[in-house]
Tab-separated table of C-alpha atoms and ligand atoms in Angstrom:
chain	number	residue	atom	x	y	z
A	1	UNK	CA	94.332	-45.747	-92.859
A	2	UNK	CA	93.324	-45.156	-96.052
A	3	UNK	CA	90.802	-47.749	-98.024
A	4	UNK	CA	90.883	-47.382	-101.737
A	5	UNK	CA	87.399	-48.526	-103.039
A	6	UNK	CA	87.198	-49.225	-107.188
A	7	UNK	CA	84.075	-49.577	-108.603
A	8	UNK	CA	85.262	-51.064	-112.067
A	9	UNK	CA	82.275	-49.835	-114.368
A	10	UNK	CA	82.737	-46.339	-115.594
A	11	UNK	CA	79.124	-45.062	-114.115
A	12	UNK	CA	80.258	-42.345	-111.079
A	13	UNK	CA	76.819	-42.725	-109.822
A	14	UNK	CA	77.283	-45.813	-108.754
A	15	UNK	CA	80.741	-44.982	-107.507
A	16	UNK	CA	78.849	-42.251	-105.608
A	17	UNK	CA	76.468	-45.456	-104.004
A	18	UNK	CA	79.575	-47.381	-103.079
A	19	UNK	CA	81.222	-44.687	-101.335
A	20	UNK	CA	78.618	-43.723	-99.354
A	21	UNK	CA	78.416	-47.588	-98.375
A	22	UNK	CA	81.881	-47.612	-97.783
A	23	UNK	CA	82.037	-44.310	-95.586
A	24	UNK	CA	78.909	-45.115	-93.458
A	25	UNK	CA	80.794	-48.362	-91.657
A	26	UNK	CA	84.464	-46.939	-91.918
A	27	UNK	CA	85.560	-46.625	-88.910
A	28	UNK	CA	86.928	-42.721	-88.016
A	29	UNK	CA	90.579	-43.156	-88.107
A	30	UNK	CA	89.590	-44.643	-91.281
A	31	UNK	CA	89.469	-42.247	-94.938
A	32	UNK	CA	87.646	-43.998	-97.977
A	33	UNK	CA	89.357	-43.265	-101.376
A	34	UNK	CA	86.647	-44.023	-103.935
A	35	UNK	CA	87.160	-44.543	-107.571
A	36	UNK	CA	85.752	-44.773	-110.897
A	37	UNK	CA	86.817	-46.701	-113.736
A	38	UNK	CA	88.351	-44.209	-116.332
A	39	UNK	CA	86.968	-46.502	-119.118
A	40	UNK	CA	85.294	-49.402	-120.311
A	41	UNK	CA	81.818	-50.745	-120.036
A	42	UNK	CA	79.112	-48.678	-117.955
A	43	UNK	CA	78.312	-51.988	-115.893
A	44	UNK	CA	79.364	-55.413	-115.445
A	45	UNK	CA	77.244	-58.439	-116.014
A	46	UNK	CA	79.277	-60.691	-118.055
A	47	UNK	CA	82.575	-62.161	-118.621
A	48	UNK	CA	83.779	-60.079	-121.461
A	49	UNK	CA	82.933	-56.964	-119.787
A	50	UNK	CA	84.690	-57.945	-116.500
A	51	UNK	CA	87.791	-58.433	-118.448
A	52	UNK	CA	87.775	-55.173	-120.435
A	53	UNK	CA	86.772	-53.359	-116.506
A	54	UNK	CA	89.779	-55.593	-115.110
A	55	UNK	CA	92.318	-52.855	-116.997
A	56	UNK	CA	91.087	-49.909	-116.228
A	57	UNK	CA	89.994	-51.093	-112.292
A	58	UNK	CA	94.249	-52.441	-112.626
A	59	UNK	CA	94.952	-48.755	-113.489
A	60	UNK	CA	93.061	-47.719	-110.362
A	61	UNK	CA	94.920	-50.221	-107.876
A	62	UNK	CA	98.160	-48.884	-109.418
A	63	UNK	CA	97.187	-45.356	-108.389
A	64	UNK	CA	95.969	-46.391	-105.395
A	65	UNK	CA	99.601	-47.712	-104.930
A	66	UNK	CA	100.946	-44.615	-106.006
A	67	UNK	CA	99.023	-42.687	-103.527
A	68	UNK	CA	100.018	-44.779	-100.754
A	69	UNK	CA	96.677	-46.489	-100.241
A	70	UNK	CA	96.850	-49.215	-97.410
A	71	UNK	CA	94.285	-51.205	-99.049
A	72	UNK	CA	92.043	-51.995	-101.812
A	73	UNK	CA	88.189	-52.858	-102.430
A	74	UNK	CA	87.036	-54.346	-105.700
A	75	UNK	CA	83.356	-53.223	-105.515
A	76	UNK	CA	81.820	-55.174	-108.051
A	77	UNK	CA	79.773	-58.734	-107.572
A	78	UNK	CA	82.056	-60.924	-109.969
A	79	UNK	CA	85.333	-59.488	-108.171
A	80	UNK	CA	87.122	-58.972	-111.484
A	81	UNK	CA	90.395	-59.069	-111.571
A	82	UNK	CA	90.735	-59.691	-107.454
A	83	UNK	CA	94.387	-61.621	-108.095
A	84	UNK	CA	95.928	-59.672	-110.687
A	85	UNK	CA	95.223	-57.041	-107.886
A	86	UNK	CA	96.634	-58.447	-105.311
A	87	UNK	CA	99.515	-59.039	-107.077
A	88	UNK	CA	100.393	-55.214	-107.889
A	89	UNK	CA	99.388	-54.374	-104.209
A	90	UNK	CA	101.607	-53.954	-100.874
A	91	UNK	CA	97.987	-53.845	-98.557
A	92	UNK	CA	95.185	-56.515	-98.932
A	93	UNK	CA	92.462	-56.540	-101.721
A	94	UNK	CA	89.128	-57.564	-100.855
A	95	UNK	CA	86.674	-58.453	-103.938
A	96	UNK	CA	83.101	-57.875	-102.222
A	97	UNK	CA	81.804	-61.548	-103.344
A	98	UNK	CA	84.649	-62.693	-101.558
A	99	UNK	CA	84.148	-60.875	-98.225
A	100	UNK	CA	80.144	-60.814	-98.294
A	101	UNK	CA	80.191	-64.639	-98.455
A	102	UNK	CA	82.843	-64.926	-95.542
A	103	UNK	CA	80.436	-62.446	-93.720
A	104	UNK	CA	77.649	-64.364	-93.991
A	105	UNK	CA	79.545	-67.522	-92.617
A	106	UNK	CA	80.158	-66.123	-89.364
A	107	UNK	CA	76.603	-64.983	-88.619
A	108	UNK	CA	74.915	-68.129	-90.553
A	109	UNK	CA	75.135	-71.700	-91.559
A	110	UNK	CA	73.640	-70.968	-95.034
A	111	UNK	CA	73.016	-67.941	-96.919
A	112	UNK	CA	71.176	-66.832	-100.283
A	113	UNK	CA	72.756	-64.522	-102.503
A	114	UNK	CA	70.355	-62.168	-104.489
A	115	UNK	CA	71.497	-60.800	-107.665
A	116	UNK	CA	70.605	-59.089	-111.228
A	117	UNK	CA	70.559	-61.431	-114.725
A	118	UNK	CA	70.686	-64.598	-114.982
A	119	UNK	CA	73.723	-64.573	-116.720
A	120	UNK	CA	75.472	-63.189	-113.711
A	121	UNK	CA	73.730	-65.263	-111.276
A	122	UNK	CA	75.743	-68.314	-113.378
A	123	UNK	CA	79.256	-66.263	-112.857
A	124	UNK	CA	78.046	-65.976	-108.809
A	125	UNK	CA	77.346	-69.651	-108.826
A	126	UNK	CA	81.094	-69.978	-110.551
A	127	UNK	CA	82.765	-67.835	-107.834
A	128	UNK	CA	80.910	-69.447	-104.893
A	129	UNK	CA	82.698	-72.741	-106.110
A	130	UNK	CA	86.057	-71.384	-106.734
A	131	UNK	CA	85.457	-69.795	-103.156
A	132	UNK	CA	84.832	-73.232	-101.640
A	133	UNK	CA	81.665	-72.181	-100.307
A	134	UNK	CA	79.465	-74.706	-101.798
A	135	UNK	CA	79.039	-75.970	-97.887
A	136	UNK	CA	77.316	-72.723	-97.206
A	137	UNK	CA	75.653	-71.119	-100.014
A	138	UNK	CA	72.636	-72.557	-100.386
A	139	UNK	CA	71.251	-70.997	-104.262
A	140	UNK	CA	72.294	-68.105	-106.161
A	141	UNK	CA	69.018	-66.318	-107.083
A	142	UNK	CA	68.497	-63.774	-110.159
A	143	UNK	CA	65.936	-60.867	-110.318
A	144	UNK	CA	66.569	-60.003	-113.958
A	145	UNK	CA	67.056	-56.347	-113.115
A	146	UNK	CA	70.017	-54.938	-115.330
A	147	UNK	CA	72.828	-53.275	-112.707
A	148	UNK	CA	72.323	-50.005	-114.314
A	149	UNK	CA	68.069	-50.560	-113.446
A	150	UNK	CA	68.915	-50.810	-109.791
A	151	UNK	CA	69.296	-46.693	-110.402
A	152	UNK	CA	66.101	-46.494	-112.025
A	153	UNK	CA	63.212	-45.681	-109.530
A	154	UNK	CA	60.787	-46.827	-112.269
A	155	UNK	CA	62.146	-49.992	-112.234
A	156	UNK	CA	60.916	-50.874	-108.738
A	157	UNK	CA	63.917	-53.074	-107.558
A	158	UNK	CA	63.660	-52.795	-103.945
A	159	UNK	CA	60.503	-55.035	-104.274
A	160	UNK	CA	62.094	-57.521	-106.695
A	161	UNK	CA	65.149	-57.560	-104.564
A	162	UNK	CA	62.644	-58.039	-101.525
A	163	UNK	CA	60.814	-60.619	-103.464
A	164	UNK	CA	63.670	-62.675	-104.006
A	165	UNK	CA	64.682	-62.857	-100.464
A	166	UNK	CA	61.446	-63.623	-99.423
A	167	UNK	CA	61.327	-66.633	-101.216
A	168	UNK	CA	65.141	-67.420	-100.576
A	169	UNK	CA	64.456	-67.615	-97.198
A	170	UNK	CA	61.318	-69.543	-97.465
A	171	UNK	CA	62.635	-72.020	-100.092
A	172	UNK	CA	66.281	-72.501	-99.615
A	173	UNK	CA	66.425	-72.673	-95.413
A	174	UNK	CA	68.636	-69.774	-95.815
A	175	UNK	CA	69.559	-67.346	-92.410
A	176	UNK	CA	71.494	-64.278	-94.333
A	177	UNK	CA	70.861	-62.899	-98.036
A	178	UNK	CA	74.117	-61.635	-99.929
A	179	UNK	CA	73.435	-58.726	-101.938
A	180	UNK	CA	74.710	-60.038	-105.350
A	181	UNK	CA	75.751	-56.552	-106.361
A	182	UNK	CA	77.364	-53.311	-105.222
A	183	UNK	CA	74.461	-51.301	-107.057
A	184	UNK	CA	72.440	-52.799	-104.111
A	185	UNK	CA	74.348	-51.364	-101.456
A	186	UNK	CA	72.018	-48.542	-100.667
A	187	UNK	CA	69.121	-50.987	-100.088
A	188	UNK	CA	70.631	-53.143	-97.368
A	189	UNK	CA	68.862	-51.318	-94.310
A	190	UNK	CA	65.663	-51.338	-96.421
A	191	UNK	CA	66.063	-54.975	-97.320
A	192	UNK	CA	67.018	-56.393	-94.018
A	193	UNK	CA	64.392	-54.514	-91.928
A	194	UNK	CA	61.596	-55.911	-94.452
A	195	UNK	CA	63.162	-59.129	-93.994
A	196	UNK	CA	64.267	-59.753	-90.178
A	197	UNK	CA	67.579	-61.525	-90.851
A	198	UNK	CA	71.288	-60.095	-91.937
A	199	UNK	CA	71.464	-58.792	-94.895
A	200	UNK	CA	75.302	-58.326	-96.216
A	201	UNK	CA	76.565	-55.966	-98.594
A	202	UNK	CA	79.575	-56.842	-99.859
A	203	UNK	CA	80.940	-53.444	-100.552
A	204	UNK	CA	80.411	-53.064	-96.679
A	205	UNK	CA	82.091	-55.894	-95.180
A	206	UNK	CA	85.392	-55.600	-97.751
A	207	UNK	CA	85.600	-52.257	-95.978
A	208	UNK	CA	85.594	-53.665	-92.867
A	209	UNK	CA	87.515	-56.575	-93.750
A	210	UNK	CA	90.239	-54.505	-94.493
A	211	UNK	CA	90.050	-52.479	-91.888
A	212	UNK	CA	90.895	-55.442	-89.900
A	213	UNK	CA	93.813	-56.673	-91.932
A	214	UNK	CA	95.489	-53.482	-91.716
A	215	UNK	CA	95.052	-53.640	-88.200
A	216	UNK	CA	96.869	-56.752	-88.085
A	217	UNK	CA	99.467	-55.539	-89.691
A	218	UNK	CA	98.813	-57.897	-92.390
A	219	UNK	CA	99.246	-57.061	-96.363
A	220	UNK	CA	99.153	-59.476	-99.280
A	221	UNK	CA	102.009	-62.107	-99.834
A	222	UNK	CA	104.835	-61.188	-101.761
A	223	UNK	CA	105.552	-65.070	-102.023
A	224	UNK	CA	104.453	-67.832	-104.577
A	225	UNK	CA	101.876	-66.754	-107.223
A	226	UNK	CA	101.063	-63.277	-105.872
A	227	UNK	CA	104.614	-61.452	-105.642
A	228	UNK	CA	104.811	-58.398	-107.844
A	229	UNK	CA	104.601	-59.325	-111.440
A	230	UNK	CA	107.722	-60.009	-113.580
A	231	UNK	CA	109.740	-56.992	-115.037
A	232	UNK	CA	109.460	-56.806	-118.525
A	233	UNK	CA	108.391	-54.586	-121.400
A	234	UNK	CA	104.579	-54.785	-122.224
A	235	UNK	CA	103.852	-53.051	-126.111
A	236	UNK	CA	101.748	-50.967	-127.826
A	237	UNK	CA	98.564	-49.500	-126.422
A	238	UNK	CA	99.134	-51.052	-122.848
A	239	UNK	CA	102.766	-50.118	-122.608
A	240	UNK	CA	101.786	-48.375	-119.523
A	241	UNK	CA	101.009	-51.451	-117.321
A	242	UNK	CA	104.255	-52.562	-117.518
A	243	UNK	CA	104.814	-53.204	-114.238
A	244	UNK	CA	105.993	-50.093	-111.445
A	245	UNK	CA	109.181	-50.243	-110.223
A	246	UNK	CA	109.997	-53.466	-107.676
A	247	UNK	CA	108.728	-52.671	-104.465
A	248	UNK	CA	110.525	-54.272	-101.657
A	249	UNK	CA	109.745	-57.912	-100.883
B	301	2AL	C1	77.999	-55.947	-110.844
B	301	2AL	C2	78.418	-55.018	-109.878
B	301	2AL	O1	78.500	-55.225	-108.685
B	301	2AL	N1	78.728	-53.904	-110.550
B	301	2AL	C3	78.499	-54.105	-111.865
B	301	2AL	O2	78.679	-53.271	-112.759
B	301	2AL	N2	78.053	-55.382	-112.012
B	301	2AL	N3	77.660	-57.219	-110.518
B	301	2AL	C4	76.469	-57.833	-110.681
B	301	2AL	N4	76.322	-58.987	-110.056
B	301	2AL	O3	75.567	-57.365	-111.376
């Protein structure tokens, strides 16, 4: 099958993180298409930016569509633009917030998620109650590194990140950290040996998540709110996401 993976900020470097995330859990029947944002803002850590990324990571889905891609992996934290998504896609789209913190349900009762600013630990805290997972997410913690920092070897993140879970686990009766990022995806190994409990990158599980849908045979519903948008004429510079021709019900 073929997984499309987005990152929605225009840095490939971090694309080139993600994908290697992605690839080293696909399974082998499995090929990971990874993407880059053509445009907009070089990361994502607040709401205006995640709706200028939301176009261009819409443009990717509709390539993805194009290209016959049998699913679709939103790998950013704040899973921008996760329903307009699935409702331009045939396959399933997994945000990674969305799958990490089902992940970390299975294998615990209450899990941590470690992220970058404080201003996107507030849009984590937002998504973890529009998730319903209130029940299970015990505190969204911020390390005030900047995404683009997590790149930076002078900015010493993999102790802050460690930091942070250390004291999420003592202080919050956590049993799994979320990484609250898809920069972070390289340093899950490193995190959860220092740690001794799972550690779940999201960017990892959406891959496997959707491995498993398309599996089952299962692709998004093309009922209620997420059938393919409307037909109509969109106008001036964003003629071209009017929507593709109707694909079958
Ligand atoms: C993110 C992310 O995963 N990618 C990005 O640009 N911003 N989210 C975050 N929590 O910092």
């Amino acid at each position: 099958m073929r997984i499309q993976v987005i990152n929605p900020n225009s840095s490939a470097s971090m694309t080139a993180t993600i994908a290697a995330a992605a690839r080293a859990v696909a399974a082998p029947g499995s090929e990971i298409i990874a993407a880059t944002a053509r445009g907009g803002p070089v990361s994502i850590e607040g709401h205006y930016e995640e709706a200028v990324a939301t176009i261009a990571m819409l443009e990717e889905v509709r390539r993805g569509e194009a290209a016959g891609c049998d699913a679709h992996v939103i790998a950013c934290f704040g899973d921008p633009g996760l329903l307009a998504a699935r409702e331009i896609a045939r396959g399933p789209v997994l945000g990674i917030a969305e799958a990490a913190m089902h992940a970390a349900c299975f294998i615990a009762t209450g899990f941590s998620i470690v992220t970058t600013l404080t201003r996107t630990r507030i849009i984590a805290e937002q998504l973890v109650r529009n998730y319903g997972m209130e029940h299970a997410c015990r505190r969204v913690r911020a390390t005030d590194l900047a995404v683009l920092e997590l790149e930076d070897p002078a900015s010493d993140a993999r102790a802050k990140i460690i930091a942070a879970c250390e004291r999420a686990l003592d202080e919050d009766g956590s049993g799994a950290i979320v990484l609250g990022c898809a920069g972070m995806a390289d340093l899950t190994a490193a995190v959860a040996q220092a740690l001794g409990v799972p550690v779940i990158d999201g960017v990892a599980a959406a891959v496997k998540f959707a491995e498993a849908l398309v599996g089952l045979g299962l692709g998004t519903s093309k009922r209620g709110d997420l059938a393919y948008p409307l037909a109509k004429p969109y106008r001036g510079g964003l003629a071209h996401l009017a929507p593709l021709a109707a694909l079958p019900a």
